[in-house]
mmCIF file of N, CA and C in Angstrom:
data_model
loop_
_atom_site.group_PDB
_atom_site.id
_atom_site.type_symbol
_atom_site.label_atom_id
_atom_site.label_comp_id
_atom_site.label_asym_id
_atom_site.label_seq_id
_atom_site.Cartn_x
_atom_site.Cartn_y
_atom_site.Cartn_z
ATOM 1 N N UNK A 149 0.852 -1.039 -0.061
ATOM 2 C CA UNK A 149 0.220 -0.034 -0.194
ATOM 3 C C UNK A 149 1.045 1.278 0.212
ATOM 4 N N UNK A 150 0.632 1.925 -0.945
ATOM 5 C CA UNK A 150 1.258 3.457 -1.292
ATOM 6 C C UNK A 150 0.817 4.258 -0.030
ATOM 7 N N UNK A 151 1.965 5.282 0.977
ATOM 8 C CA UNK A 151 1.409 5.872 1.864
ATOM 9 C C UNK A 151 1.050 7.168 1.188
ATOM 10 N N UNK A 152 1.679 7.662 0.187
ATOM 11 C CA UNK A 152 1.791 9.080 -0.595
ATOM 12 C C UNK A 152 1.536 8.634 -1.850
ATOM 13 N N UNK A 153 0.516 9.636 -2.695
ATOM 14 C CA UNK A 153 0.380 8.999 -4.205
ATOM 15 C C UNK A 153 1.338 9.991 -4.904
ATOM 16 N N UNK A 154 1.826 10.013 -5.923
ATOM 17 C CA UNK A 154 2.667 10.728 -6.721
ATOM 18 C C UNK A 154 2.637 11.948 -7.015
ATOM 19 N N UNK A 155 1.862 12.546 -7.063
ATOM 20 C CA UNK A 155 1.738 14.077 -6.624
ATOM 21 C C UNK A 155 2.144 14.608 -5.547
ATOM 22 N N UNK A 156 1.725 14.061 -4.294
ATOM 23 C CA UNK A 156 1.988 14.186 -2.866
ATOM 24 C C UNK A 156 3.496 13.918 -2.959
ATOM 25 N N UNK A 157 4.203 12.800 -2.993
ATOM 26 C CA UNK A 157 5.758 12.795 -3.177
ATOM 27 C C UNK A 157 6.628 13.779 -4.608
ATOM 28 N N UNK A 158 5.566 14.115 -5.545
ATOM 29 C CA UNK A 158 6.450 15.261 -5.916
ATOM 30 C C UNK A 158 6.732 16.445 -5.559
ATOM 31 N N UNK A 159 5.543 17.088 -4.925
ATOM 32 C CA UNK A 159 5.570 18.450 -4.069
ATOM 33 C C UNK A 159 6.739 18.496 -2.884
ATOM 34 N N UNK A 160 6.736 17.055 -2.497
ATOM 35 C CA UNK A 160 7.688 17.016 -1.204
ATOM 36 C C UNK A 160 9.064 17.110 -1.447
ATOM 37 N N UNK A 161 9.065 16.589 -2.681
ATOM 38 C CA UNK A 161 10.408 16.483 -3.190
ATOM 39 C C UNK A 161 10.677 17.871 -3.923
ATOM 40 N N UNK A 162 9.734 18.659 -4.396
ATOM 41 C CA UNK A 162 10.160 19.621 -4.737
ATOM 42 C C UNK A 162 10.841 20.731 -3.407
ATOM 43 N N UNK A 163 10.114 20.621 -2.516
ATOM 44 C CA UNK A 163 10.455 21.304 -1.164
ATOM 45 C C UNK A 163 11.495 20.912 -0.603
ATOM 46 N N UNK A 164 11.774 19.901 -0.780
ATOM 47 C CA UNK A 164 13.230 19.267 -0.061
ATOM 48 C C UNK A 164 14.637 20.042 -1.351
ATOM 49 N N UNK A 165 14.071 20.004 -2.498
ATOM 50 C CA UNK A 165 15.292 20.436 -3.567
ATOM 51 C C UNK A 165 15.275 22.051 -3.129
ATOM 52 N N UNK A 166 14.138 22.596 -2.730
ATOM 53 C CA UNK A 166 14.129 24.037 -2.851
ATOM 54 C C UNK A 166 15.104 24.570 -1.470
ATOM 55 N N UNK A 167 14.725 23.872 -0.591
ATOM 56 C CA UNK A 167 15.240 23.955 0.421
ATOM 57 C C UNK A 167 17.007 23.780 0.587
ATOM 58 N N UNK A 168 17.448 22.669 0.021
ATOM 59 C CA UNK A 168 18.980 22.299 -0.247
ATOM 60 C C UNK A 168 19.362 23.532 -1.345
ATOM 61 N N UNK A 169 19.000 23.557 -2.262
ATOM 62 C CA UNK A 169 19.463 24.746 -3.135
ATOM 63 C C UNK A 169 19.264 26.308 -2.370
ATOM 64 N N UNK A 170 18.577 26.731 -1.185
ATOM 65 C CA UNK A 170 18.924 27.417 -0.906
ATOM 66 C C UNK A 170 19.811 27.500 0.034
ATOM 67 N N UNK A 171 20.318 26.485 0.893
ATOM 68 C CA UNK A 171 21.772 26.634 1.633
ATOM 69 C C UNK A 171 22.853 26.552 0.912
ATOM 70 N N UNK A 172 22.642 26.079 -0.256
ATOM 71 C CA UNK A 172 24.003 26.230 -1.249
ATOM 72 C C UNK A 172 24.016 27.731 -1.238
ATOM 73 N N UNK A 173 22.910 28.229 -1.906
ATOM 74 C CA UNK A 173 23.282 29.618 -2.318
ATOM 75 C C UNK A 173 23.511 30.698 -1.174
ATOM 76 N N UNK A 174 23.188 30.237 0.285
ATOM 77 C CA UNK A 174 23.739 30.890 1.277
ATOM 78 C C UNK A 174 25.272 30.959 1.365
ATOM 79 N N UNK A 175 25.763 29.408 1.300
ATOM 80 C CA UNK A 175 27.113 28.910 1.321
ATOM 81 C C UNK A 175 27.957 29.493 0.188
ATOM 82 N N UNK A 176 27.541 29.859 -1.032
ATOM 83 C CA UNK A 176 28.225 30.473 -2.201
ATOM 84 C C UNK A 176 28.474 31.800 -1.602
ATOM 85 N N UNK A 177 27.048 32.520 -1.028
ATOM 86 C CA UNK A 177 27.466 34.154 -0.281
ATOM 87 C C UNK A 177 28.585 34.307 0.397
ATOM 88 N N UNK A 178 28.528 33.516 1.442
ATOM 89 C CA UNK A 178 29.138 33.542 2.389
ATOM 90 C C UNK A 178 30.839 33.277 2.218
ATOM 91 N N UNK A 179 30.802 32.511 1.535
ATOM 92 C CA UNK A 179 32.369 32.275 0.488
ATOM 93 C C UNK A 179 33.068 33.517 -0.453
ATOM 94 N N UNK A 180 31.782 34.015 -1.119
ATOM 95 C CA UNK A 180 32.452 34.525 -2.256
ATOM 96 C C UNK A 180 32.572 35.882 -1.793
ATOM 97 N N UNK A 181 31.859 36.468 -0.444
ATOM 98 C CA UNK A 181 32.043 37.959 -0.026
ATOM 99 C C UNK A 181 32.747 37.656 1.471
ATOM 100 N N UNK A 182 33.840 38.343 1.741
ATOM 101 C CA UNK A 182 34.548 38.583 3.103
ATOM 102 C C UNK A 182 33.650 39.396 4.210
ATOM 103 N N UNK A 183 33.880 39.109 5.330
ATOM 104 C CA UNK A 183 33.339 39.461 6.594
ATOM 105 C C UNK A 183 33.281 40.971 6.259
ATOM 106 N N UNK A 184 32.429 41.856 6.065
ATOM 107 C CA UNK A 184 32.188 43.605 5.707
ATOM 108 C C UNK A 184 30.684 43.909 4.970
ATOM 109 N N UNK A 185 30.636 45.013 4.766
ATOM 110 C CA UNK A 185 29.512 45.672 4.521
ATOM 111 C C UNK A 185 28.969 45.174 3.377
ATOM 112 N N UNK A 186 29.963 45.036 2.422
ATOM 113 C CA UNK A 186 29.227 44.004 1.170
ATOM 114 C C UNK A 186 28.611 42.918 1.872
ATOM 115 N N UNK A 187 29.197 42.346 2.506
ATOM 116 C CA UNK A 187 28.442 40.849 3.121
ATOM 117 C C UNK A 187 27.309 40.995 3.410
ATOM 118 N N UNK A 188 27.161 42.305 4.202
ATOM 119 C CA UNK A 188 25.795 42.232 4.918
ATOM 120 C C UNK A 188 24.496 42.979 3.736
ATOM 121 N N UNK A 189 25.254 43.576 3.058
ATOM 122 C CA UNK A 189 24.251 44.023 1.833
ATOM 123 C C UNK A 189 24.068 42.690 0.989
ATOM 124 N N UNK A 190 25.015 41.850 0.419
ATOM 125 C CA UNK A 190 24.528 40.392 0.079
ATOM 126 C C UNK A 190 23.297 39.659 0.553
ATOM 127 N N UNK A 191 23.544 39.589 1.663
ATOM 128 C CA UNK A 191 22.588 38.690 2.199
ATOM 129 C C UNK A 191 21.378 39.763 2.358
ATOM 130 N N UNK A 192 21.328 40.659 3.174
ATOM 131 C CA UNK A 192 19.948 41.442 2.661
ATOM 132 C C UNK A 192 19.637 41.311 1.305
ATOM 133 N N UNK A 193 20.065 41.321 0.501
ATOM 134 C CA UNK A 193 19.399 41.501 -0.855
ATOM 135 C C UNK A 193 19.247 39.928 -1.137
ATOM 136 N N UNK A 194 19.722 39.011 -1.161
ATOM 137 C CA UNK A 194 19.339 37.675 -0.943
ATOM 138 C C UNK A 194 17.752 37.429 -0.211
ATOM 139 N N UNK A 195 17.908 37.906 0.872
ATOM 140 C CA UNK A 195 16.961 37.843 1.792
ATOM 141 C C UNK A 195 15.817 38.386 1.443
ATOM 142 N N UNK A 196 15.786 39.606 0.964
ATOM 143 C CA UNK A 196 14.480 40.246 0.262
ATOM 144 C C UNK A 196 13.997 39.687 -0.892
ATOM 145 N N UNK A 197 14.535 38.927 -1.896
ATOM 146 C CA UNK A 197 14.031 38.514 -2.968
ATOM 147 C C UNK A 197 13.116 37.772 -2.723
ATOM 148 N N UNK A 198 12.459 37.167 -1.536
ATOM 149 C CA UNK A 198 11.295 36.209 -1.284
ATOM 150 C C UNK A 198 9.809 36.973 -1.157
ATOM 151 N N UNK A 199 10.040 37.983 -0.305
ATOM 152 C CA UNK A 199 8.980 39.103 -0.395
ATOM 153 C C UNK A 199 8.645 39.483 -1.695
ATOM 154 N N UNK A 200 9.745 39.699 -1.893
ATOM 155 C CA UNK A 200 9.427 40.844 -3.045
ATOM 156 C C UNK A 200 8.801 39.949 -4.360
ATOM 157 N N UNK A 201 9.682 39.046 -4.907
ATOM 158 C CA UNK A 201 8.844 37.924 -5.513
ATOM 159 C C UNK A 201 7.749 37.765 -5.028
ATOM 160 N N UNK A 202 7.121 37.079 -3.556
ATOM 161 C CA UNK A 202 6.051 36.799 -3.319
ATOM 162 C C UNK A 202 4.985 38.203 -3.912
ATOM 163 N N UNK A 203 5.524 39.082 -3.622
ATOM 164 C CA UNK A 203 3.950 40.258 -3.603
ATOM 165 C C UNK A 203 4.203 40.520 -5.386
ATOM 166 N N UNK A 204 5.247 40.798 -6.189
ATOM 167 C CA UNK A 204 4.953 40.889 -7.078
ATOM 168 C C UNK A 204 3.947 39.336 -8.368
ATOM 169 N N UNK A 205 4.630 38.183 -7.332
ATOM 170 C CA UNK A 205 3.466 37.422 -8.087
ATOM 171 C C UNK A 205 2.261 37.310 -8.056
ATOM 172 N N UNK A 206 2.017 38.047 -6.765
ATOM 173 C CA UNK A 206 0.443 38.136 -6.359
ATOM 174 C C UNK A 206 -0.159 38.880 -7.178
ATOM 175 N N UNK A 207 0.470 40.323 -7.942
ATOM 176 C CA UNK A 207 0.181 40.780 -8.175
ATOM 177 C C UNK A 207 -0.016 41.000 -9.867
ATOM 178 N N UNK A 208 0.843 39.733 -10.322
ATOM 179 C CA UNK A 208 0.751 39.588 -11.750
ATOM 180 C C UNK A 208 -0.311 38.707 -11.825
ATOM 181 N N UNK A 209 -0.219 37.801 -11.188
ATOM 182 C CA UNK A 209 -1.226 36.889 -11.308
ATOM 183 C C UNK A 209 -2.315 37.023 -11.312
ATOM 184 N N UNK A 210 -3.092 38.204 -10.328
ATOM 185 C CA UNK A 210 -4.318 39.002 -10.318
ATOM 186 C C UNK A 210 -4.235 39.715 -11.626
ATOM 187 N N UNK A 211 -3.601 40.078 -12.503
ATOM 188 C CA UNK A 211 -3.598 40.898 -13.624
ATOM 189 C C UNK A 211 -3.963 39.842 -14.751
ATOM 190 N N UNK A 212 -3.364 39.036 -14.831
ATOM 191 C CA UNK A 212 -3.132 37.685 -15.550
ATOM 192 C C UNK A 212 -4.526 37.440 -15.360
ATOM 193 N N UNK A 213 -5.196 36.981 -14.542
ATOM 194 C CA UNK A 213 -6.417 36.788 -14.153
ATOM 195 C C UNK A 213 -7.415 37.447 -14.940
ATOM 196 N N UNK A 214 -7.474 38.844 -14.633
ATOM 197 C CA UNK A 214 -8.386 39.613 -14.700
ATOM 198 C C UNK A 214 -8.449 40.048 -16.584
ATOM 199 N N UNK A 215 -7.496 39.797 -17.279
ATOM 200 C CA UNK A 215 -7.089 39.625 -18.499
ATOM 201 C C UNK A 215 -7.456 38.207 -19.029
ATOM 202 N N UNK A 216 -7.268 37.838 -18.309
ATOM 203 C CA UNK A 216 -7.728 36.216 -19.199
ATOM 204 C C UNK A 216 -8.950 35.946 -20.106
ATOM 205 N N UNK A 217 -9.277 35.550 -21.123
ATOM 206 C CA UNK A 217 -10.529 35.390 -21.540
ATOM 207 C C UNK A 217 -11.696 34.662 -20.939
#
């Protein structure tokens, strides 16, 4: 008996992959920038990406929904 259906497994794998990639990206930033103001700006810029992307994504989704035939 299967515990999870195929779509559920795909969603779980995508979440897991996203978490791994985020950790790798943060590691690359930490390695590329020495401890300085530039490193702080790099981390702040990286951290601002999710809320900005979420807000713009909702706006674009609403716009496309309104314009859809």
